Short mmCIF file of C-alpha atoms in Angstrom, two decimals:
data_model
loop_
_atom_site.label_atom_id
_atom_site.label_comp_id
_atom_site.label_asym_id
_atom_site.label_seq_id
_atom_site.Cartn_x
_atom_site.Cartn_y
_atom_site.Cartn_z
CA UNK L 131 -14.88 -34.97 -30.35
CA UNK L 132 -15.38 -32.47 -27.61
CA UNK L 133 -12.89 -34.79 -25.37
CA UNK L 134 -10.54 -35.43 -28.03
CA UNK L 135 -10.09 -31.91 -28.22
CA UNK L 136 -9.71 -31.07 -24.19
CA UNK L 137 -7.17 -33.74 -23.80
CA UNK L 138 -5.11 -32.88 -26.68
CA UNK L 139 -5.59 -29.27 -24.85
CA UNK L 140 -4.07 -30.85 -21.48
CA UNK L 141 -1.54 -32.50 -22.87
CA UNK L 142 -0.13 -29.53 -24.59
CA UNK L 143 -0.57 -27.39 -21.46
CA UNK L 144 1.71 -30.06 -19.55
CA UNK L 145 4.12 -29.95 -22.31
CA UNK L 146 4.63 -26.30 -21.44
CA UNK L 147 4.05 -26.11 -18.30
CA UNK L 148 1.06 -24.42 -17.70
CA UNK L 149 -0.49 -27.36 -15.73
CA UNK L 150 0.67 -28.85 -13.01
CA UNK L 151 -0.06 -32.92 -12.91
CA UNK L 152 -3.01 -32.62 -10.60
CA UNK L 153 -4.45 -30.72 -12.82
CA UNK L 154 -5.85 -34.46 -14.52
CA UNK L 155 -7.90 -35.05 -11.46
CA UNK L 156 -10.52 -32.94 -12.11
CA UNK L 157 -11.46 -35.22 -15.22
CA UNK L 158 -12.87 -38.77 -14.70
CA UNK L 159 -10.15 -41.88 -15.00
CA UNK L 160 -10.75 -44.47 -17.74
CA UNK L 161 -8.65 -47.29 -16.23
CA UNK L 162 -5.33 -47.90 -14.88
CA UNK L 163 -1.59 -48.80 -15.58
CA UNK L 164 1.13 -50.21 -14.12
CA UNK L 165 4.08 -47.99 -14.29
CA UNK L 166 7.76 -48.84 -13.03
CA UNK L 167 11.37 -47.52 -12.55
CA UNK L 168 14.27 -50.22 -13.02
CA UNK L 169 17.76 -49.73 -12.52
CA UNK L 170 17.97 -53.38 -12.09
CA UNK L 171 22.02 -52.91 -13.54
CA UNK L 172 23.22 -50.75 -11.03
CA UNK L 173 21.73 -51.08 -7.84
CA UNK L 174 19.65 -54.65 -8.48
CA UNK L 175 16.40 -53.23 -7.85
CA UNK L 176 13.61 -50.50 -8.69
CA UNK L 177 13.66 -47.03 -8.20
CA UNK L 178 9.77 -47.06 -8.28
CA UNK L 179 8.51 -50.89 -7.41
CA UNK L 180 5.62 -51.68 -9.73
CA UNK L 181 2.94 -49.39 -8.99
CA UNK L 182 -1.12 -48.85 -10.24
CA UNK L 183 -1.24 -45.41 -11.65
CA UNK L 184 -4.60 -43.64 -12.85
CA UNK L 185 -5.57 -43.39 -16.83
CA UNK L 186 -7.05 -40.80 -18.33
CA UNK L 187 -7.62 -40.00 -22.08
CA UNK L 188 -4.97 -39.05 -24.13
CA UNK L 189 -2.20 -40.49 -21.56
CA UNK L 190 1.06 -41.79 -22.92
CA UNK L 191 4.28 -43.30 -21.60
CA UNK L 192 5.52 -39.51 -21.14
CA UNK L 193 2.30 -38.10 -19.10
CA UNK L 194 2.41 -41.32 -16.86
CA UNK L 195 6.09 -40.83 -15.65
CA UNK L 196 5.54 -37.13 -15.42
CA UNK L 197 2.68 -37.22 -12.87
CA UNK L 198 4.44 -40.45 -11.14
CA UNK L 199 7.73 -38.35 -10.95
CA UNK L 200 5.89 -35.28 -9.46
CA UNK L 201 3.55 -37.86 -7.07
CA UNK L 202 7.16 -39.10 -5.64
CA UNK L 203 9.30 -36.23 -5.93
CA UNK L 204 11.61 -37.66 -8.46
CA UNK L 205 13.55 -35.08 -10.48
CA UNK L 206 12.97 -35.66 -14.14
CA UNK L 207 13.97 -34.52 -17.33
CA UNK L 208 12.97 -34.68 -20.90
CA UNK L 209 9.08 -36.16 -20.53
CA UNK L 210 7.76 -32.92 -22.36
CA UNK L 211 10.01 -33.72 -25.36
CA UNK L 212 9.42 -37.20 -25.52
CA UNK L 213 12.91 -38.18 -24.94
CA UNK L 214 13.62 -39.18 -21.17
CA UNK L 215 16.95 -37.98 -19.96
CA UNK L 216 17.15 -38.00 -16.11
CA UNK L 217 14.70 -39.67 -13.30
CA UNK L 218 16.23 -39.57 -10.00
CA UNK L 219 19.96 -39.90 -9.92
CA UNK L 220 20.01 -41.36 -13.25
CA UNK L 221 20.88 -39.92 -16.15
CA UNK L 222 21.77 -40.31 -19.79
CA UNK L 223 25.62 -41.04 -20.18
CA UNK L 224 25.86 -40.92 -16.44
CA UNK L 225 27.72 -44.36 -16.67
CA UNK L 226 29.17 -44.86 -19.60
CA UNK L 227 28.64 -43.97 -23.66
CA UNK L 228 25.62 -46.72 -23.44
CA UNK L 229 23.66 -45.85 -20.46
CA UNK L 230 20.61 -44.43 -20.45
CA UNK L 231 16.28 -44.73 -19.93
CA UNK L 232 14.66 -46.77 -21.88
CA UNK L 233 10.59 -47.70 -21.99
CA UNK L 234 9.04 -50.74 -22.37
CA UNK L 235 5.99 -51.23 -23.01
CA UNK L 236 3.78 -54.43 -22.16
CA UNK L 237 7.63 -55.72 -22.26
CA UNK L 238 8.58 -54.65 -25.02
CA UNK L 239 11.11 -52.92 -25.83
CA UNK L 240 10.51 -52.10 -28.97
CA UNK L 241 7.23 -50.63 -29.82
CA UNK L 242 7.58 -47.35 -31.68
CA UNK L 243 5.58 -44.88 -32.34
CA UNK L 244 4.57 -45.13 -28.80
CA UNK L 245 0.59 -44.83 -28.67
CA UNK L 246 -1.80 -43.59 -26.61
CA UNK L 247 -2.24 -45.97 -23.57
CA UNK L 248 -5.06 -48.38 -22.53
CA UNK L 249 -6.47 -49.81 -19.67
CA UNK L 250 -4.64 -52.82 -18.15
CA UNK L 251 -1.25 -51.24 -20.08
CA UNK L 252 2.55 -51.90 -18.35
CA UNK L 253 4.91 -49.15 -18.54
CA UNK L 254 8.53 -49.81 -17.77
CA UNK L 255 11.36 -47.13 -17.77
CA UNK L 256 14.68 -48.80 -17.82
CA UNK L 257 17.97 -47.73 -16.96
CA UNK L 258 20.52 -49.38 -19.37
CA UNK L 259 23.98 -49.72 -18.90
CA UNK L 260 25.35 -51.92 -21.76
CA UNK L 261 23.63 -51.78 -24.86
CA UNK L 262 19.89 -50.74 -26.00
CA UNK L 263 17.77 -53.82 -23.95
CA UNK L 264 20.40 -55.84 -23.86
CA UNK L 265 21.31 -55.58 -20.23
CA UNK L 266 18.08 -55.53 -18.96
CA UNK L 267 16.50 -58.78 -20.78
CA UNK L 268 19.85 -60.40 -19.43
CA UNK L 269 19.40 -59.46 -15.96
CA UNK L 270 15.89 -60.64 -16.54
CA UNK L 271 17.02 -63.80 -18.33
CA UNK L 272 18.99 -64.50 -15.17
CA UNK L 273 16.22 -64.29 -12.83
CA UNK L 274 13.98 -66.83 -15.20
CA UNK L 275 17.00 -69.12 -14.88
CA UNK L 276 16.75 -68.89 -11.03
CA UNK L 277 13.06 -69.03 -11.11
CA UNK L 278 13.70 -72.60 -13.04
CA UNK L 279 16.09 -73.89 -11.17
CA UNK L 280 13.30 -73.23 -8.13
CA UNK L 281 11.20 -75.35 -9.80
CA UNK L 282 12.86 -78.21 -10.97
CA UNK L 283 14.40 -78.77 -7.50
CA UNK L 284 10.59 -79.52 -6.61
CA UNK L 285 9.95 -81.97 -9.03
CA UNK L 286 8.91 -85.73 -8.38
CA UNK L 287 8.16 -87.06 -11.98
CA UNK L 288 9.76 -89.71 -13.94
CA UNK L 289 12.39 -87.77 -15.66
CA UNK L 290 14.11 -87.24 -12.26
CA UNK L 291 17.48 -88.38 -13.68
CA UNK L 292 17.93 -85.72 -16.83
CA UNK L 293 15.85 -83.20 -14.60
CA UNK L 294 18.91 -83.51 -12.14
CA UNK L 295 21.12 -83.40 -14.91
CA UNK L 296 20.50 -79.94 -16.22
CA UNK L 297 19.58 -78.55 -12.82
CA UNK L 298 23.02 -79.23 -11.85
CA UNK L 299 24.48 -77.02 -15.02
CA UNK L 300 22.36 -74.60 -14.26
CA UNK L 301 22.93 -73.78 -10.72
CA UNK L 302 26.50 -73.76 -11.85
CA UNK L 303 25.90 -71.01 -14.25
CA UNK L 304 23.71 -69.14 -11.21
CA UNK L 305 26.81 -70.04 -8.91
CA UNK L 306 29.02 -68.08 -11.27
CA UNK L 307 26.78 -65.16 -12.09
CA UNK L 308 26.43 -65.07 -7.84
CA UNK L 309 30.43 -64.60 -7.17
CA UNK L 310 30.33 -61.06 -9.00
CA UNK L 311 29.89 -58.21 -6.16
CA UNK L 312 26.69 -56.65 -8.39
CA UNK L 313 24.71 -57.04 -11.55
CA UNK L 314 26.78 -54.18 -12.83
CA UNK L 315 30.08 -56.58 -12.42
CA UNK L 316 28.62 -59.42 -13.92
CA UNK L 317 27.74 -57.57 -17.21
CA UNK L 318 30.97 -56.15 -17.68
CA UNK L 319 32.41 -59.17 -17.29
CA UNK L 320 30.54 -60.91 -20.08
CA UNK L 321 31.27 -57.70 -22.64
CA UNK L 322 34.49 -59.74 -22.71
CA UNK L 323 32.80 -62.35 -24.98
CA UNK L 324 30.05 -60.79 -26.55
CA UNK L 325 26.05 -60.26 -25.08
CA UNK L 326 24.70 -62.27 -27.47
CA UNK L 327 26.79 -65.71 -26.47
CA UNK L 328 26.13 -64.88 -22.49
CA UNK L 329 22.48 -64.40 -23.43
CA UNK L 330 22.35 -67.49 -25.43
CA UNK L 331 23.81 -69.70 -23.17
CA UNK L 332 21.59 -68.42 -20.23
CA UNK L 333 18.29 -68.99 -22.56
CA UNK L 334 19.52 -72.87 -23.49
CA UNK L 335 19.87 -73.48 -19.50
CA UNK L 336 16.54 -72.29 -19.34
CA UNK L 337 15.16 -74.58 -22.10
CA UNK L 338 17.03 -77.72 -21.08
CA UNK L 339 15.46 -77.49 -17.16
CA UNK L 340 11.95 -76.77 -19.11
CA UNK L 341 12.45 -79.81 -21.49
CA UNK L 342 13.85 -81.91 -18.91
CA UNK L 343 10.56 -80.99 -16.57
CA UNK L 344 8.51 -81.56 -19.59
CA UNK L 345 9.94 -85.04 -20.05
CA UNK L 346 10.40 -86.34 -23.19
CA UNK L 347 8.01 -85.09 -26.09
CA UNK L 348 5.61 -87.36 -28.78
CA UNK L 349 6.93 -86.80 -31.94
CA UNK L 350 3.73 -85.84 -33.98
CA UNK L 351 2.24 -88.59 -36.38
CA UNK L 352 2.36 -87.94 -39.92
CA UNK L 353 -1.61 -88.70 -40.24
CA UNK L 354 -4.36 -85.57 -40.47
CA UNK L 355 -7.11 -87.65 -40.16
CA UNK L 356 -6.15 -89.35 -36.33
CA UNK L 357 -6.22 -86.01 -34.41
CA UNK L 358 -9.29 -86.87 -31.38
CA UNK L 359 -9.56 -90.27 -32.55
CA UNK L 360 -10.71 -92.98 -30.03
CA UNK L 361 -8.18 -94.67 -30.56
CA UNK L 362 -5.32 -92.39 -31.52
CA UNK L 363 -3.25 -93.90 -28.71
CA UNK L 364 -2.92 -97.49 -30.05
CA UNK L 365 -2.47 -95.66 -33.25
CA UNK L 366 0.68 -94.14 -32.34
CA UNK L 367 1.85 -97.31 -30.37
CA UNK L 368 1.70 -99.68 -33.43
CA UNK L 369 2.96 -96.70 -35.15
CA UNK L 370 6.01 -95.92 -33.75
CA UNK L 371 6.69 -99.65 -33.64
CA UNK L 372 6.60 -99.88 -37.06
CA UNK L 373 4.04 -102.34 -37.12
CA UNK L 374 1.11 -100.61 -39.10
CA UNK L 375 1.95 -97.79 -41.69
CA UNK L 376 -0.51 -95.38 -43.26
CA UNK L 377 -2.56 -96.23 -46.21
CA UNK L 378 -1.20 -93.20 -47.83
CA UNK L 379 1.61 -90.46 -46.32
CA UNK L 380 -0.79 -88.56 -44.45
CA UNK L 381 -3.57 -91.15 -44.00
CA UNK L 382 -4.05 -93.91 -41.31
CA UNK L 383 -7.68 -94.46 -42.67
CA UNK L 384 -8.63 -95.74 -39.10
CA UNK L 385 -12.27 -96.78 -39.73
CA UNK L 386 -11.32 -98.54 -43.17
CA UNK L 387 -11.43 -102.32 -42.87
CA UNK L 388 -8.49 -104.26 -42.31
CA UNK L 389 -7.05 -106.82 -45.23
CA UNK L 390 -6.30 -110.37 -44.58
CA UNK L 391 -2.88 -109.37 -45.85
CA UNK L 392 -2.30 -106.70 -43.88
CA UNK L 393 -2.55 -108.86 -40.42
CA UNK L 394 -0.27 -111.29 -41.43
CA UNK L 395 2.26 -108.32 -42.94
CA UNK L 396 1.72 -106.93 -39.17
CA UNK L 397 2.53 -110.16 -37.41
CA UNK L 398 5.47 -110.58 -40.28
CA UNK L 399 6.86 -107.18 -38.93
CA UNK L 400 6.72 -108.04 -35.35
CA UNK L 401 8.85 -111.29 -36.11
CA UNK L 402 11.43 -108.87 -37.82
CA UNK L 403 10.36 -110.01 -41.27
CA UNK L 404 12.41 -113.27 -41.21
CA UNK L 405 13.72 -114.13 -45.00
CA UNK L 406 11.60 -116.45 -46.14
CA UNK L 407 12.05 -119.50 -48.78
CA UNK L 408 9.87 -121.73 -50.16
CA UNK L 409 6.69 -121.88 -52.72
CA UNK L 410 3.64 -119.91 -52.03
CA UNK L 411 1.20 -122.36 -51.83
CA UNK L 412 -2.15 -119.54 -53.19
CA UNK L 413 -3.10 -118.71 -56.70
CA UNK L 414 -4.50 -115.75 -55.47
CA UNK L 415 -1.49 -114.33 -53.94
CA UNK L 416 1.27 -112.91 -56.72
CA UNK L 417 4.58 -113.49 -56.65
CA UNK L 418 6.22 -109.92 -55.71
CA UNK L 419 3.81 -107.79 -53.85
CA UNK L 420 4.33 -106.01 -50.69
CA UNK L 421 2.34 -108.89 -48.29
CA UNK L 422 3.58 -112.23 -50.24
CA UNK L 423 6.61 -112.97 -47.97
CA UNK L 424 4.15 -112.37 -45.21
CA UNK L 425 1.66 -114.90 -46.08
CA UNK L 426 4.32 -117.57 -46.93
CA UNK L 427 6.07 -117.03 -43.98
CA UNK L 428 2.14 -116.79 -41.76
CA UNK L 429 1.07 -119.79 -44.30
CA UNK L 430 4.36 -121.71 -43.26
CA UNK L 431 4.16 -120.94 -39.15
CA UNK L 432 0.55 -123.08 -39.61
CA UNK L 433 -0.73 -119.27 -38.86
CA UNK L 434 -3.16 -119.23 -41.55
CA UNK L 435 -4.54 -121.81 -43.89
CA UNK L 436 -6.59 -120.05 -46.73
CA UNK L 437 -9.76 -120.76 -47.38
CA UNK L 438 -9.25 -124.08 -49.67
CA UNK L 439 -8.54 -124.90 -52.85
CA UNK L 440 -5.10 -122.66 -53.54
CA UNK L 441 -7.39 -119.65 -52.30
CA UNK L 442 -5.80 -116.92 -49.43
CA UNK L 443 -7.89 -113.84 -50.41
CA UNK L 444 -5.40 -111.23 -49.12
CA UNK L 445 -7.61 -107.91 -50.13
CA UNK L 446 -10.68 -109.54 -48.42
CA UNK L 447 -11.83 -107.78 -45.28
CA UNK L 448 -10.55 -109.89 -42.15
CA UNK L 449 -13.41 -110.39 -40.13
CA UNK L 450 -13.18 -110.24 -36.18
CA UNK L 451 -13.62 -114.59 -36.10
CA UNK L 452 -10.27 -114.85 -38.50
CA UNK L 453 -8.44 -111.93 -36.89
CA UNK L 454 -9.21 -114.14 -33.36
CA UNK L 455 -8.31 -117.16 -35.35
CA UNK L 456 -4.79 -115.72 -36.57
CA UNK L 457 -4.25 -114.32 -32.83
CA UNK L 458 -4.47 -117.52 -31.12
CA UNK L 459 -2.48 -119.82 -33.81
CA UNK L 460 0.43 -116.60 -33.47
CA UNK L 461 0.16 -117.12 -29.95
CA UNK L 462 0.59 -120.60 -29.80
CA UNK L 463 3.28 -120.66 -32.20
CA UNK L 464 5.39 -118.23 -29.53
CA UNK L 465 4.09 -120.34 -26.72
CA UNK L 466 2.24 -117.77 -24.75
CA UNK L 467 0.30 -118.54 -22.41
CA UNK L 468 -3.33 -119.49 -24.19
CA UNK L 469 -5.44 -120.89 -21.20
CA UNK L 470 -7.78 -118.24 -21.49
CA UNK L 471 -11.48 -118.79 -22.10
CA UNK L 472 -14.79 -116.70 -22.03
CA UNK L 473 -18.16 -117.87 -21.75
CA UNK L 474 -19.67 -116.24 -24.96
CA UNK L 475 -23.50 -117.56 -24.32
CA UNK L 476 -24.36 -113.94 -22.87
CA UNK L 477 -23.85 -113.00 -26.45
CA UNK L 478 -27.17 -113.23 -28.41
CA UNK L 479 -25.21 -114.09 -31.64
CA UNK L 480 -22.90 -116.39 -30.15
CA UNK L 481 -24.60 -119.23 -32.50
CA UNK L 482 -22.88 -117.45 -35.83
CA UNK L 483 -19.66 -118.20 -34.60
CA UNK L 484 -18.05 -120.69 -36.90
CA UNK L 485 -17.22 -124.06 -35.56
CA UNK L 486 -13.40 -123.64 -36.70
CA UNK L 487 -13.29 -120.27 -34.81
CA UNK L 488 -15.41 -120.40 -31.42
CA UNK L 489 -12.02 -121.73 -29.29
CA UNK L 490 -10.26 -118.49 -30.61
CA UNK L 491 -13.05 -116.50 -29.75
CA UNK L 492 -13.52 -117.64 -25.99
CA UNK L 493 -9.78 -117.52 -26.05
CA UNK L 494 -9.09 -113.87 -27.29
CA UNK L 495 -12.66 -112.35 -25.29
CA UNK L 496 -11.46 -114.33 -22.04
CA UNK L 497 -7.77 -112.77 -22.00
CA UNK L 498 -9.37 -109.53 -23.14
CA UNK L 499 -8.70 -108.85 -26.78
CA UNK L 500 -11.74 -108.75 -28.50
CA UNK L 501 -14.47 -107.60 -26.77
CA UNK L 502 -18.48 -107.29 -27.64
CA UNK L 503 -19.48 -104.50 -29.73
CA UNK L 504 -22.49 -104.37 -27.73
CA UNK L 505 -22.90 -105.74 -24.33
CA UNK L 506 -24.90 -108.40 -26.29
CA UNK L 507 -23.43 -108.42 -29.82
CA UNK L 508 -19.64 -110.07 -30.56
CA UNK L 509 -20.03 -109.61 -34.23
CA UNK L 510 -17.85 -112.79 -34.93
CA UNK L 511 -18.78 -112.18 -39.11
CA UNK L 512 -18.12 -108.58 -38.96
CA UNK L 513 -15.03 -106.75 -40.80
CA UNK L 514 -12.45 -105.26 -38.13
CA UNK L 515 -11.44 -101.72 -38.96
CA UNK L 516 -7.53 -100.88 -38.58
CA UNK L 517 -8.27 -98.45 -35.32
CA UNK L 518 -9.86 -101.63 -34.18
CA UNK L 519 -7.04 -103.95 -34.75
CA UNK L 520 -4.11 -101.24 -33.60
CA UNK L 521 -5.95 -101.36 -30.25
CA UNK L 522 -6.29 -105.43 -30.28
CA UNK L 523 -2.74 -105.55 -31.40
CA UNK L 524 -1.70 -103.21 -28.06
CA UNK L 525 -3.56 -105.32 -25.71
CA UNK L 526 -1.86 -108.58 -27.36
CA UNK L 527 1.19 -106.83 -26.84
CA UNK L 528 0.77 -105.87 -23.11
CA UNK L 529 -1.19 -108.59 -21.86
CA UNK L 530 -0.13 -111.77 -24.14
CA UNK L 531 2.99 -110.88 -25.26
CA UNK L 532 5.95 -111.20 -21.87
#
């Protein structure tokens, strides 16, 4: 309480004058600020560059400048009403019916009340020429442009060709701004079209050299339950293909199992779902639904057989022997390149493979598809989940697939 009260006692005595500045050293600092003095829209530059300027209890934006203007022998007006009028040669209405100081603080430009300050604060006074801000975040605006343009002339990534692109319209606009004799030119030229349209199209040269930099962005998947998945990459590959869809509008369900309908609907898809005529040769698979042109068509390509006796069992869990299986007959039906083969005997349950299905799985483990789950266990009877099979599918794609 007892320094509440002795600061609120200083800063009254400055306000009239009873204290000189120095008169703050005799009490400990709590920090620091950095204080400056633009007048970036008439000369280019700073009257005061930034500077670090003590803190001590009860300062604000008005004690700071004071003891800065008296530490430099600035003239200065208006601090001890809260209202600066004058630093320097600078004064309110000195040029023109909008000039005059403004304070920023932490950039901005628009904090009010102001309060006390704090350790680490930025203090800005501003000499404006146009309109409250405005000239100042343009001039700034201007040098962020510049700063860009700096930037992407260094860069070596892949998007070379759209990063040269908007480099070139930017440097144009810089080219432009450059033939005026002084900041103060260039912002009365653009009064002759408005502030807001100069400032606008200076900002969208900025973003198209930061979006051309960036390269082109992911658009975000539609799932909440694939964010940090292992397999989230496949995920959005097979995706954005439109090869696998969600189970619901927001769910991917990666660890459910996979349907023997949905493979064949995913190979379907990547043939462009062909029209397809002709009986469907299972009981089990109703006329209508969203996979029965798929297994006709899969049943037709000799890509799947059923199990027997009128008998497809589309909702039954695909296990990773019949998704090999399927692989292989798809592949030979394209004519890729099948030659592949894997010695599966390091496997310790290589003797559960099914006669029909061992070729498909030395086939798809040899060219890299399905590996072990273990470094001894190939699971040839276990269910594949659809993470599972979105990865398997990529690798097909990129290795199989020319």
């Amino acid at each position: 309480m007892k320094k509440r009260v002795f600061a609120l006692f200083l800063a009254l005595a400055l306000a009239l004058g009873l204290l000189p500045m120095s008169a703050l050293a005799a009490e400990d600092p709590i920090g620091t600020v950095t204080v400056s003095i633009e007048t970036k829209t008439i000369d280019g530059g700073y009257l005061v560059e930034p500077m670090e300027e003590a803190l001590y209890a009860g300062d604000t934006v008005y004690t700071i400048i004071a003891r800065v203007a008296e530490e430099l022998d600035l003239a200065l007006e208006g601090a001890d009403a809260g209202y600066v009028t004058r630093i320097g040669d600078f004064s309110a209405f000195g040029c023109g019916d909008q000039s005059g100081w403004m304070v920023a603080l932490n950039d901005d430009h628009n904090t009010w009340p102001l309060p006390e300050l704090k350790d680490g604060d930025s203090v800005r006074f501003c000499y404006t020429y146009l309109t409250y801000g405005y000239d100042i975040d343009l001039i700034d605006l201007v040098d962020k442009l510049a700063e860009t343009c700096a930037q992407a002339a260094e860069y070596q990534g892949d998007n070379g060709e759209a990063v040269a692109a908007a480099l070139t319209e930017a440097e144009a606009k810089l080219a432009e701004i450059s033939a005026y004799e002084s900041n103060q030119a260039y912002l009365d030229s653009v009064t002759i079209y408005g502030p807001d349209s100069e400032t606008s199209t200076v900002e969208a040269l900025i973003q198209a050299l930061n979006d051309a930099i960036s390269g082109p962005q992911e658009e975000a998947l539609p799932f909440t339950d694939v964010d940090g998945h292992w397999a989230l990459d496949s995920i959005r590959k097979v995706y954005d293909q439109g090869l696998m869809t969600g189970t619901k509008d927001t769910l991917f369900a990666p660890d459910n199992a996979l349907s023997r309908a949905m493979v064949v609907t995913i190979l379907y898809r990547l043939e462009g779902a062909p029209a397809v005529t002709g009986e469907n040769p299972y009981a089990d698979t109703a006329d209508g639904t969203w996979y029965t042109d798929a297994v006709i068509w899969a049943d037709q390509q000799d890509i799947v057989g059923g199990y027997g006796n009128g008998q497809f069992g589309p909702l039954n869990d695909i296990t990773r022997e019949q998704l090999a299986a399927i692989l292989l007959r798809y592949a030979q039906y394209k004519t890729y390149d099948t030659t592949a083969s894997a010695d599966l005997r390091g496997y310790t349950d290589a003797g559960s493979i099914s006669g029909w299905a061992l070729e498909a799985l030395q086939w798809a483990n040899g060219a890299g598809l399905i590996s072990g789950r273990t470094n001894t266990l190939l699971a040839p009877a276990g269910s594949t989940t659809r993470a599972e099979t979105a990865v398997i599918l990529v690798r097909f794609l990129e290795q199989i697939a020319p």
